[in-house]
PDB file of C-alpha atoms in Angstrom:
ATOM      1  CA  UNK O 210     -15.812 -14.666   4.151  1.00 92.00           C
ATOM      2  CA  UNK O 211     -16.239 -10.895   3.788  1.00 96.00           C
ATOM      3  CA  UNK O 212     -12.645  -9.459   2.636  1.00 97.00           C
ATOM      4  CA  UNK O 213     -11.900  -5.831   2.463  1.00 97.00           C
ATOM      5  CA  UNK O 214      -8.695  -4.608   0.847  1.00 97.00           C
ATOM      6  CA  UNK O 215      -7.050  -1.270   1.269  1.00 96.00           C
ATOM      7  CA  UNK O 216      -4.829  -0.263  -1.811  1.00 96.00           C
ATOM      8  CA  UNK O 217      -3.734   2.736  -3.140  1.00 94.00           C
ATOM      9  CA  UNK O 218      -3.110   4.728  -6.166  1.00 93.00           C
ATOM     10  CA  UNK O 219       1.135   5.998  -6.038  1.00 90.00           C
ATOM     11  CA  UNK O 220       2.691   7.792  -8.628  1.00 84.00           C
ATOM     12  CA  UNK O 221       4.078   6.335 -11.198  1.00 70.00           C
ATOM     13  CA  UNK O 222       6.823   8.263 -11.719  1.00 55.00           C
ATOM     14  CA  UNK O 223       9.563  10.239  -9.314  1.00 53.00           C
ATOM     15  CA  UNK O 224       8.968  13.561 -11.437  1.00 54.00           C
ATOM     16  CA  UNK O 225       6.174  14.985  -9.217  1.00 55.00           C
ATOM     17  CA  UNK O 226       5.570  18.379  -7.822  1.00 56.00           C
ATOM     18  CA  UNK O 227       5.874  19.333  -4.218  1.00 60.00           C
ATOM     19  CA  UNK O 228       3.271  21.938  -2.441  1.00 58.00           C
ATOM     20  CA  UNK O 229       6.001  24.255  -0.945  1.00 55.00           C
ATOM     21  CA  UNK O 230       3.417  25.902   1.468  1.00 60.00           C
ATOM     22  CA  UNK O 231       1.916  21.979   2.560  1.00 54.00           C
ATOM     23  CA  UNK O 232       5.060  19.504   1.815  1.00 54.00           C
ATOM     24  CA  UNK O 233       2.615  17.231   0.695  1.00 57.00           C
ATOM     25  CA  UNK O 234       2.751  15.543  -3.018  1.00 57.00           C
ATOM     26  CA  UNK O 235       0.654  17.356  -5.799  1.00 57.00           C
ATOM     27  CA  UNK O 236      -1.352  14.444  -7.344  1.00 55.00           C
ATOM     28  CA  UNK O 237      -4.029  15.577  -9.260  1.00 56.00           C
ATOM     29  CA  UNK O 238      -3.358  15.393 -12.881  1.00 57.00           C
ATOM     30  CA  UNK O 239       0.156  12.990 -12.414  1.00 62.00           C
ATOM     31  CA  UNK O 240       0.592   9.861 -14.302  1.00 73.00           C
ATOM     32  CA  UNK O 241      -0.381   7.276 -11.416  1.00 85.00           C
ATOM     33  CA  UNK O 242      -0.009   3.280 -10.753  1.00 90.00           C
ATOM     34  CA  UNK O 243      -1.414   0.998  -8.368  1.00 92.00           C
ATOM     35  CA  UNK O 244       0.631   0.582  -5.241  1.00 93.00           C
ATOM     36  CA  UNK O 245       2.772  -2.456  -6.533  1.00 94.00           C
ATOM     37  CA  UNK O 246       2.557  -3.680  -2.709  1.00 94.00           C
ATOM     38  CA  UNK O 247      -1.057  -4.205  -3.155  1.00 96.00           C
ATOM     39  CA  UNK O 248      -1.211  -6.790  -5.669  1.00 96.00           C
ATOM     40  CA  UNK O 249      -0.425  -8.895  -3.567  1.00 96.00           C
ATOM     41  CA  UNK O 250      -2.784  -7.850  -0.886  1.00 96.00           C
ATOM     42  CA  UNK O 251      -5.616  -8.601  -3.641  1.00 97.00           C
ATOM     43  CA  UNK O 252      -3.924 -11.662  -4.852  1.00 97.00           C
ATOM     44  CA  UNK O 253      -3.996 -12.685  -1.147  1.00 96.00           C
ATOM     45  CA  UNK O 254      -7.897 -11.742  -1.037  1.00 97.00           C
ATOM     46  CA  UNK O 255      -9.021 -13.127  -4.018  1.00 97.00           C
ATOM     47  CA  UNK O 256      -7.333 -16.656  -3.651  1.00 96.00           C
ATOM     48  CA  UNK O 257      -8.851 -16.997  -0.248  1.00 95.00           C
ATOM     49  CA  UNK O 258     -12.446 -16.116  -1.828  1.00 96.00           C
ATOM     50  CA  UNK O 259     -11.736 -19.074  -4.074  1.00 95.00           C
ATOM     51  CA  UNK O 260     -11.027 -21.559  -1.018  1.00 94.00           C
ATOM     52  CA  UNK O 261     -14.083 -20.509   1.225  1.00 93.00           C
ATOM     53  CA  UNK O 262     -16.016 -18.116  -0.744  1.00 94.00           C
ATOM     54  CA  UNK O 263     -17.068 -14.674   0.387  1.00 95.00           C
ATOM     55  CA  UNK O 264     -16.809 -11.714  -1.372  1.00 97.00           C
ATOM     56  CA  UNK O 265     -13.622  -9.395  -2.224  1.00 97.00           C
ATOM     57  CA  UNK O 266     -13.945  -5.602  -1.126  1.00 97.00           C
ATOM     58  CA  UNK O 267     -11.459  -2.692  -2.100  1.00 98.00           C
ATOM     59  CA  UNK O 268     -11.147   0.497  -0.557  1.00 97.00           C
ATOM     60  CA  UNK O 269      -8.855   3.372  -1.256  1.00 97.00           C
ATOM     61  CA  UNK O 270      -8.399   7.112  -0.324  1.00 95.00           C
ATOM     62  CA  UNK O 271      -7.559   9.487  -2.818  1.00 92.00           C
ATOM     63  CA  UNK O 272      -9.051  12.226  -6.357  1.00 90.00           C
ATOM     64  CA  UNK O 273     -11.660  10.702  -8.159  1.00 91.00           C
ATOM     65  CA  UNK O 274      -8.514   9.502 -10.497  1.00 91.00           C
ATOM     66  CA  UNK O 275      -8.044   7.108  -8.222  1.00 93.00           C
ATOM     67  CA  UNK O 276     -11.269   5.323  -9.438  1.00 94.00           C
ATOM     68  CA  UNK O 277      -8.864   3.695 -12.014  1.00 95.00           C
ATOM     69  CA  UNK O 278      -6.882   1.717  -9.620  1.00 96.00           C
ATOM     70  CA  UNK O 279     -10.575   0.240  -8.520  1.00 96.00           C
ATOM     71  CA  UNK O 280     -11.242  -0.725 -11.640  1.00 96.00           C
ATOM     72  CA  UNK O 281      -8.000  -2.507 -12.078  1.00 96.00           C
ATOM     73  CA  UNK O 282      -8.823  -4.499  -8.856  1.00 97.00           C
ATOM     74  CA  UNK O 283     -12.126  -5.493 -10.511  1.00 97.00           C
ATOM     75  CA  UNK O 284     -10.306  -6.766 -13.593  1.00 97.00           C
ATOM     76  CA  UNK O 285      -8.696  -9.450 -10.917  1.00 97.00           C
ATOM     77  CA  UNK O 286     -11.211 -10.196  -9.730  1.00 96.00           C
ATOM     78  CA  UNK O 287     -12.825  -7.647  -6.894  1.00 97.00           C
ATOM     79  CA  UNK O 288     -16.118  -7.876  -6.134  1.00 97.00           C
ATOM     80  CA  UNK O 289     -16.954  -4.103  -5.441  1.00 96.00           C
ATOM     81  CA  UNK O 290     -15.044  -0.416  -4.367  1.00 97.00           C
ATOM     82  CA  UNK O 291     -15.591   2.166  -2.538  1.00 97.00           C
ATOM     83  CA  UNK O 292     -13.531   5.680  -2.546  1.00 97.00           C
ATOM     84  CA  UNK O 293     -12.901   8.238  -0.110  1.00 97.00           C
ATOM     85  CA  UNK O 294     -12.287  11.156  -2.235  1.00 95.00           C
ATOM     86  CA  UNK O 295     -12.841  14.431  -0.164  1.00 94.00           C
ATOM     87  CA  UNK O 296     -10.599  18.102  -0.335  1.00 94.00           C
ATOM     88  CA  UNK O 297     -11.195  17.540   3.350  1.00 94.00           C
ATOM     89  CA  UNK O 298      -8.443  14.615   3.753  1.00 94.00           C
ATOM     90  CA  UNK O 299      -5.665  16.067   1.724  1.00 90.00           C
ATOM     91  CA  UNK O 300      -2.757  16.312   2.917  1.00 88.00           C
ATOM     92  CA  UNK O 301      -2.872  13.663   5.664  1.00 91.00           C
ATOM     93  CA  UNK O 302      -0.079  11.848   7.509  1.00 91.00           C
ATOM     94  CA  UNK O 303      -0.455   7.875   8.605  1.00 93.00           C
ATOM     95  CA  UNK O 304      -2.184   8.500  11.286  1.00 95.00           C
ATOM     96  CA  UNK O 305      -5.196  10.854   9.676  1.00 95.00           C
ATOM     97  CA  UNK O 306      -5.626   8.267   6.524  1.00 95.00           C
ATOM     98  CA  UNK O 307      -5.451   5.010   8.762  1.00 96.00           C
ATOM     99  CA  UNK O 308      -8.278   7.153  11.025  1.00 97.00           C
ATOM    100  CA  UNK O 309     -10.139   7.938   7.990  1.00 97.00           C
ATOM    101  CA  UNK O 310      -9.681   4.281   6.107  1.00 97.00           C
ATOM    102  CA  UNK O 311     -11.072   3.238   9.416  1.00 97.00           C
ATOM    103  CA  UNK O 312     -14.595   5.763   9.221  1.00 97.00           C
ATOM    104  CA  UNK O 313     -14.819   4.192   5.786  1.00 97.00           C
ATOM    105  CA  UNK O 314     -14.562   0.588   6.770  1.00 97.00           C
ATOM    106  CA  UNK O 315     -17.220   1.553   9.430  1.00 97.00           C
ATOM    107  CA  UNK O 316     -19.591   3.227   6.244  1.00 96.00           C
ATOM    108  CA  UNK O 317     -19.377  -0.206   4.416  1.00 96.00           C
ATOM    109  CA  UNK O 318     -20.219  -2.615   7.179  1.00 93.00           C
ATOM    110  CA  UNK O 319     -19.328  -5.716   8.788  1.00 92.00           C
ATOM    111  CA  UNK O 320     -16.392  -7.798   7.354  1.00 96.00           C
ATOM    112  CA  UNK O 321     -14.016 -10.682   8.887  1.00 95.00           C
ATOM    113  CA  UNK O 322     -10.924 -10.039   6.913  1.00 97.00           C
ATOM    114  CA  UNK O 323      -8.834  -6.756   6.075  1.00 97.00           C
ATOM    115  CA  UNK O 324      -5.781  -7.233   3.725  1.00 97.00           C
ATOM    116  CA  UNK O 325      -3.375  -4.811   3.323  1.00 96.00           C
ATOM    117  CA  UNK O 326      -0.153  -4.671   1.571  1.00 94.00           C
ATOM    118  CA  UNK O 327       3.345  -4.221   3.445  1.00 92.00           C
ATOM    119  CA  UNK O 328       3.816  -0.718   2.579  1.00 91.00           C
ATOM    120  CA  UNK O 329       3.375   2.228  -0.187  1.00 90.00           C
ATOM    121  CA  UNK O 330       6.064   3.461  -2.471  1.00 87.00           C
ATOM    122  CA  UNK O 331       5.442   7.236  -2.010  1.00 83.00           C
ATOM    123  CA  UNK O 332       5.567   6.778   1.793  1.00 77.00           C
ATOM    124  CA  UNK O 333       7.450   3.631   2.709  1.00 78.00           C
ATOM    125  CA  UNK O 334       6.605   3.689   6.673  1.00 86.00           C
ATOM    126  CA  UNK O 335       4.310   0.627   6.727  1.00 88.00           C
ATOM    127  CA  UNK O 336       2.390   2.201   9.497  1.00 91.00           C
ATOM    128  CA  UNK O 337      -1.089   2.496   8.537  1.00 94.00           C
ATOM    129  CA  UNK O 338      -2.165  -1.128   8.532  1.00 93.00           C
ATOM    130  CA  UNK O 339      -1.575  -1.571  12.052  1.00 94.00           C
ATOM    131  CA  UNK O 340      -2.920   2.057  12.678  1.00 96.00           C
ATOM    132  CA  UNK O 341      -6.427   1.406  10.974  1.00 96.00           C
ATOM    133  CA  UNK O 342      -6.261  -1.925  12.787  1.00 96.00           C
ATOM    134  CA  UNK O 343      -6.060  -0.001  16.165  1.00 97.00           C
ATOM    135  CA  UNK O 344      -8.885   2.645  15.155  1.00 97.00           C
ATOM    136  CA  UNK O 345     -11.189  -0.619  14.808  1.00 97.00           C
ATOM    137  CA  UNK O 346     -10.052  -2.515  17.671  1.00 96.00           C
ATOM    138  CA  UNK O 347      -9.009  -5.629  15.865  1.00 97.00           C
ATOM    139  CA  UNK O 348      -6.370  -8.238  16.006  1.00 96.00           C
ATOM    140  CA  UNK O 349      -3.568  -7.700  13.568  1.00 96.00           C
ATOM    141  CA  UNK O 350      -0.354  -9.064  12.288  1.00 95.00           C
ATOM    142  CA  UNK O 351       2.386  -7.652   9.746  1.00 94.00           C
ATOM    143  CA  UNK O 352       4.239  -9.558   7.079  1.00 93.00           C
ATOM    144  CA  UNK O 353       2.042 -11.967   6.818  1.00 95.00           C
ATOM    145  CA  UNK O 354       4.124 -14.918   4.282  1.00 94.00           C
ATOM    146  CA  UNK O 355       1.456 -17.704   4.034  1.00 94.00           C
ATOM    147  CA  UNK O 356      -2.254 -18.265   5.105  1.00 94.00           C
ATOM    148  CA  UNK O 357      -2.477 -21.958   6.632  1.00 91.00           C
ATOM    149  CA  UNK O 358      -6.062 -22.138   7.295  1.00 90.00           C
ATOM    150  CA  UNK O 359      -9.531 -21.421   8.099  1.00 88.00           C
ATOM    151  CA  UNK O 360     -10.734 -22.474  12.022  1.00 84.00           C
ATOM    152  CA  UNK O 361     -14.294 -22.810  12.286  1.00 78.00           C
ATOM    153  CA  UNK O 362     -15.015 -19.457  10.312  1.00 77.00           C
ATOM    154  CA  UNK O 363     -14.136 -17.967  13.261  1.00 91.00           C
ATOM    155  CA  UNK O 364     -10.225 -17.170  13.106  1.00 94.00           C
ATOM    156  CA  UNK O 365      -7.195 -17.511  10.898  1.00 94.00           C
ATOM    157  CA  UNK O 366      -4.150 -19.549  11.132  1.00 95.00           C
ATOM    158  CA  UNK O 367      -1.188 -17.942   9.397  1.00 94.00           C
ATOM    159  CA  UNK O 368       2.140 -17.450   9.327  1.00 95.00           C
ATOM    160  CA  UNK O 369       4.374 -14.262   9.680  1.00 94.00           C
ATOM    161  CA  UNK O 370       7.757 -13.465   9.182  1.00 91.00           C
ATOM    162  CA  UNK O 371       9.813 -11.206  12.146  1.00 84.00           C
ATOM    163  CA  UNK O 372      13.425 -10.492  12.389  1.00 79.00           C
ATOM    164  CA  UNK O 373      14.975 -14.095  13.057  1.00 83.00           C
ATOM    165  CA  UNK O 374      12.365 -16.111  13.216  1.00 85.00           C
ATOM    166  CA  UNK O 375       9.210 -17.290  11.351  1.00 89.00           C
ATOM    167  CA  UNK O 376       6.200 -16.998  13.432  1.00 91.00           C
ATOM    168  CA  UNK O 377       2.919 -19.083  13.410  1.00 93.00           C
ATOM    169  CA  UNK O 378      -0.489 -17.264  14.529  1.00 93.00           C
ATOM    170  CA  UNK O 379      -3.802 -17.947  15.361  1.00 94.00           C
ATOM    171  CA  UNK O 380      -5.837 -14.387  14.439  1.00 95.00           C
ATOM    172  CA  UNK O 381      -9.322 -14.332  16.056  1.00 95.00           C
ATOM    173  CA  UNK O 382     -11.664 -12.418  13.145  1.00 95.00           C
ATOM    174  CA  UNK O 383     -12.601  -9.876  12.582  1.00 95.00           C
ATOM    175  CA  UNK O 384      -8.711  -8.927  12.067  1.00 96.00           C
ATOM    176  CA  UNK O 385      -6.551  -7.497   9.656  1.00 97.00           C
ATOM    177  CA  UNK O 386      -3.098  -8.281   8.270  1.00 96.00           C
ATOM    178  CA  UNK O 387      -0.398  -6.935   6.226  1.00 96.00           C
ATOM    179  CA  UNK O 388       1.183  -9.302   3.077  1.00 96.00           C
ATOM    180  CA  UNK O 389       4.403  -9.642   2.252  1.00 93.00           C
ATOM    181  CA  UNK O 390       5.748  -9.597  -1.198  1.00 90.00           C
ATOM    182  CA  UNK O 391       5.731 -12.608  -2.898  1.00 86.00           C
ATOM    183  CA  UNK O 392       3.660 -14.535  -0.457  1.00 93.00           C
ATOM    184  CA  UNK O 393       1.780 -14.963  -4.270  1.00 93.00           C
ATOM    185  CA  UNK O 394       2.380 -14.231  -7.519  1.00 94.00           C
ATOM    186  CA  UNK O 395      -0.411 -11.426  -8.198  1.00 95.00           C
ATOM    187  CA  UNK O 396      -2.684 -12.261 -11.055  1.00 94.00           C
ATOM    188  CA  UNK O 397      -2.508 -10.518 -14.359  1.00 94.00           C
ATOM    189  CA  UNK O 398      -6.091  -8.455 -15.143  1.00 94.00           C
ATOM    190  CA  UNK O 399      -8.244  -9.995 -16.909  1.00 94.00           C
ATOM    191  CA  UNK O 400      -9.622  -7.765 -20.562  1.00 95.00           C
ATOM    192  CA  UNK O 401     -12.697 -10.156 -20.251  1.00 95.00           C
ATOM    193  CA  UNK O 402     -13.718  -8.813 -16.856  1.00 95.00           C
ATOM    194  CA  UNK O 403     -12.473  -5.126 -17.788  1.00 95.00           C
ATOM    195  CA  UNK O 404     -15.299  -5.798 -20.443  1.00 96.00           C
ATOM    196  CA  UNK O 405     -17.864  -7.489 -18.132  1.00 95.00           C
ATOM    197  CA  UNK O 406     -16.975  -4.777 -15.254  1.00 95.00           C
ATOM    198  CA  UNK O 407     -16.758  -1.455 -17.054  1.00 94.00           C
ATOM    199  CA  UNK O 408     -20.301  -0.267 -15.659  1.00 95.00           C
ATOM    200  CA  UNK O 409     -20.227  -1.571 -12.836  1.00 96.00           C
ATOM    201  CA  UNK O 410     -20.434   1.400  -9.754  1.00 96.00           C
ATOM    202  CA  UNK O 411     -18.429   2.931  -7.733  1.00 97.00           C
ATOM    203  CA  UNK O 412     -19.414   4.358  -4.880  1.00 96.00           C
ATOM    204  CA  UNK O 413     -17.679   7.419  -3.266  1.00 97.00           C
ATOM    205  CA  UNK O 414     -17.396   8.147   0.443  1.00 96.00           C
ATOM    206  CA  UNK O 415     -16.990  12.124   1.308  1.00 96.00           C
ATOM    207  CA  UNK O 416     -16.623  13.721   5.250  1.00 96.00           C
ATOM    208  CA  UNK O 417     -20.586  14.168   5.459  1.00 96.00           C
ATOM    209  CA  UNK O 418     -21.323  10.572   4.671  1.00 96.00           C
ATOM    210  CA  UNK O 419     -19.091   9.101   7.599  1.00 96.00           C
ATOM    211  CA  UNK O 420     -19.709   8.967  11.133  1.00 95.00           C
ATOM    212  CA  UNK O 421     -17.256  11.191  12.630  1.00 95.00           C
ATOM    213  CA  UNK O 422     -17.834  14.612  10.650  1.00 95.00           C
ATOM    214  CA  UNK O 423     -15.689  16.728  12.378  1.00 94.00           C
ATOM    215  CA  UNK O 424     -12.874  18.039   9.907  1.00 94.00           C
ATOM    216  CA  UNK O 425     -10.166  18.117  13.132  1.00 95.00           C
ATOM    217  CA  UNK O 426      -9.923  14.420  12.310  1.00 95.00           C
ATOM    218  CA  UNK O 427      -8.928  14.187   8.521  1.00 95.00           C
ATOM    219  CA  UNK O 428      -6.544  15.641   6.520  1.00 93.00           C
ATOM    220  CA  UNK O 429      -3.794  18.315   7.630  1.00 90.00           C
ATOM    221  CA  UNK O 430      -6.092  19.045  10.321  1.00 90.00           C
ATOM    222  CA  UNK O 431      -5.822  15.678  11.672  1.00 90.00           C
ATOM    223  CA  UNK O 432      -2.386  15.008  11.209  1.00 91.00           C
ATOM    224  CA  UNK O 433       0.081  15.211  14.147  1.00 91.00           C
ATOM    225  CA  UNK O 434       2.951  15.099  12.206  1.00 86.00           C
ATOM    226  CA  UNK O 435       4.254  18.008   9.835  1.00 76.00           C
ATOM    227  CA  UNK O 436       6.290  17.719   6.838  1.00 72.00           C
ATOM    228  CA  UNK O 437       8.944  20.698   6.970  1.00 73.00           C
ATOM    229  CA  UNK O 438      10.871  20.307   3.690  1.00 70.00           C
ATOM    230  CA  UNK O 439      10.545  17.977   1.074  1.00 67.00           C
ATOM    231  CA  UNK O 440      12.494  17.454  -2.177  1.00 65.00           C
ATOM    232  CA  UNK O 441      13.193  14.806  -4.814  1.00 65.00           C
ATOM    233  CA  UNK O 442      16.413  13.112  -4.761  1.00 67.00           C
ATOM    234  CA  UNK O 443      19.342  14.814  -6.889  1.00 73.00           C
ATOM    235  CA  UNK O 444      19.849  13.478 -10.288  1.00 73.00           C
ATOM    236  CA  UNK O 445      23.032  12.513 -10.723  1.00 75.00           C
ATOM    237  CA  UNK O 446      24.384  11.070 -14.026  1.00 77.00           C
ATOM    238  CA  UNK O 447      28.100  10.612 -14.812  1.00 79.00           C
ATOM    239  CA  UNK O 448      29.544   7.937 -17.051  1.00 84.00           C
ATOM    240  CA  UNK O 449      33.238   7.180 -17.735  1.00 85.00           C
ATOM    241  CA  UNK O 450      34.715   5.227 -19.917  1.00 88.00           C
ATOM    242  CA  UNK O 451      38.070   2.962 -18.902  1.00 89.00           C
ATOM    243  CA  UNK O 452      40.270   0.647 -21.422  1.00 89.00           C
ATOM    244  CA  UNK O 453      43.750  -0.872 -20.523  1.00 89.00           C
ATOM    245  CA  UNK O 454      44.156  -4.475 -19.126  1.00 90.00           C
ATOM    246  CA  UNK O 455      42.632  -6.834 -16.696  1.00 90.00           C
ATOM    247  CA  UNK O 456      44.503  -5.972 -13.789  1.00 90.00           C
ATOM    248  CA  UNK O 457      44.770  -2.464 -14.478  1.00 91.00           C
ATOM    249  CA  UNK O 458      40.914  -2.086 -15.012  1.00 91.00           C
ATOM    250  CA  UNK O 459      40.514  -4.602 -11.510  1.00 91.00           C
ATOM    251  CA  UNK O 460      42.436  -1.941  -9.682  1.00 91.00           C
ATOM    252  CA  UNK O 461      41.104   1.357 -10.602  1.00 91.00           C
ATOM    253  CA  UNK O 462      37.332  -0.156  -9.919  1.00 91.00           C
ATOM    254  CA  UNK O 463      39.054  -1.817  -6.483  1.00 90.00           C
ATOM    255  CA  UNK O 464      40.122   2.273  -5.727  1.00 88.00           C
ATOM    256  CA  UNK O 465      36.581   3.885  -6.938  1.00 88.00           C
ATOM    257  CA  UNK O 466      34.416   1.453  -4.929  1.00 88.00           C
ATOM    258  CA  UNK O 467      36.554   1.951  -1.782  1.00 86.00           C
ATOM    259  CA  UNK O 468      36.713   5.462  -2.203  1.00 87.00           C
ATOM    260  CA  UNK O 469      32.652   5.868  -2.392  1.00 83.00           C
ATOM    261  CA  UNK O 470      32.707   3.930   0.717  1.00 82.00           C
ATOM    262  CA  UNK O 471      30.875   0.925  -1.003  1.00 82.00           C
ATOM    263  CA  UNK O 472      34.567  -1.373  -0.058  1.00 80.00           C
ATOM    264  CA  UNK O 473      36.149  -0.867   3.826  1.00 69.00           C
ATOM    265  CA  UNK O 474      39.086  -2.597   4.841  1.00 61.00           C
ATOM    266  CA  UNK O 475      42.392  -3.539   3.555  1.00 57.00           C
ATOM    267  CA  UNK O 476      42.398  -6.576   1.225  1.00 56.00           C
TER     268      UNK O 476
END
């Protein structure tokens, strides 16, 4: 089975620095994790390698930092990356990075299986698995909670969970899905394969090498959507301190909750 997994490098912190003129997150240079979403997409990828064999994929979008998060996916146990690093796709919304995943997947070839995870943490719309899924004209399924089984290498039973109900599905491959958290407990990496793995190659994807070179499609220039204003969240920090007795204390929390709106009603 030939598994491809999208993942992504997020910051790793909420201190970063907006482009006023773009609205778009300044990443070069900032302290950066992998997606925590992820791990479980590779988890996902890597235990079903071990059931059927194949070979584990990753694939991300991003600076050539970004190369790190690949080589934390090989310490779990990834069998190669690829990275589409290119000034040209800056600055793109869902729909211009699940389009450009997409040319990528096309650059590396046949596969049977894309895993993604549910969402990111700098964007949190969960969009762009079923978007890249549409650019390639596959069957796909979100929140994805278990993988039952393998039919004749030639689809995948699984299971998914929608609002209300837990759903059972029969994917014909090639297809993609999107994990949910939890559906494994993601492995730790491994310092023996960050030993056994440190030269092994990376290979980069830029706008020339993919199919569809015309810049319209990537980045800001392929983005419908705009960002008009974006800020972090307001820090705010204020601590009290109450003493007096049980039912005293009981009471003046009772009034602060229900005045923040976090109680309603009478009691």
């Amino acid at each position: 089975m030939r598994i491809i997994v999208c993942i992504k490098q997020v910051p790793g912190t909420a201190q970063v620095e907006i482009d006023e003129k773009t609205g778009v997150l300044k990443r070069d240079g900032v302290a950066s994790k992998m997606n925590p979403f992820d791990l479980f997409a590779i988890e996902s990828a890597l235990r079903l390698k071990a059931l059927y064999g194949g070979t584990v994929t990753v694939l991300t979008m991003g600076p050539p930092q970004a190369e790190k998060v690949i080589r934390e996916a090989f310490m779990m146990g990834a069998d190669d990356g690829f990275i589409l690093s290119d000034r040209k796709f800056g600055g793109a919304d869902v729909l211009a990075t699940s389009y450009t995943l997409s040319q990528g997947i096309r650059k590396i070839g046949k596969f049977d299986l894309i895993v993604c995870g549910k969402q990111t943490t700098d964007g949190d719309t969960a969009q762009v698995g079923a978007e890249l899924a549409e650019f390639l004209a596959i069957p796909h399924i979100a929140s994805v909670t278990k993988f039952l089984d393998l039919v004749a290498e030639k689809s995948i039973d699984l299971e998914a969970d929608i609002p209300l109900y837990s759903l059972a599905v029969r994917l014909r491959m090639p297809c993609l899905v999107t994990v949910e958290k939890g559906i494994f407990e993601p492995r730790l990496p491994s310092f023996r394969r960050k030993l056994s793995t440190a030269d092994r190659p990376i290979q980069y994807f830029s706008l020339k090498d993919l199919e569809d070179t015309d810049e319209k499609h990537y980045g800001l220039n392929g983005s419908p959507t705009q960002v008009k204003r974006i800020f972090p969240p307001e820090k705010i920090s204020v601590n009290e301190r109450w003493e007096g007795g049980g039912d005293e204390l009981s009471e003046r929390l009772y009034r602060l909750l229900h005045d923040k709106k976090f109680l309603c009603g009478v009691r």
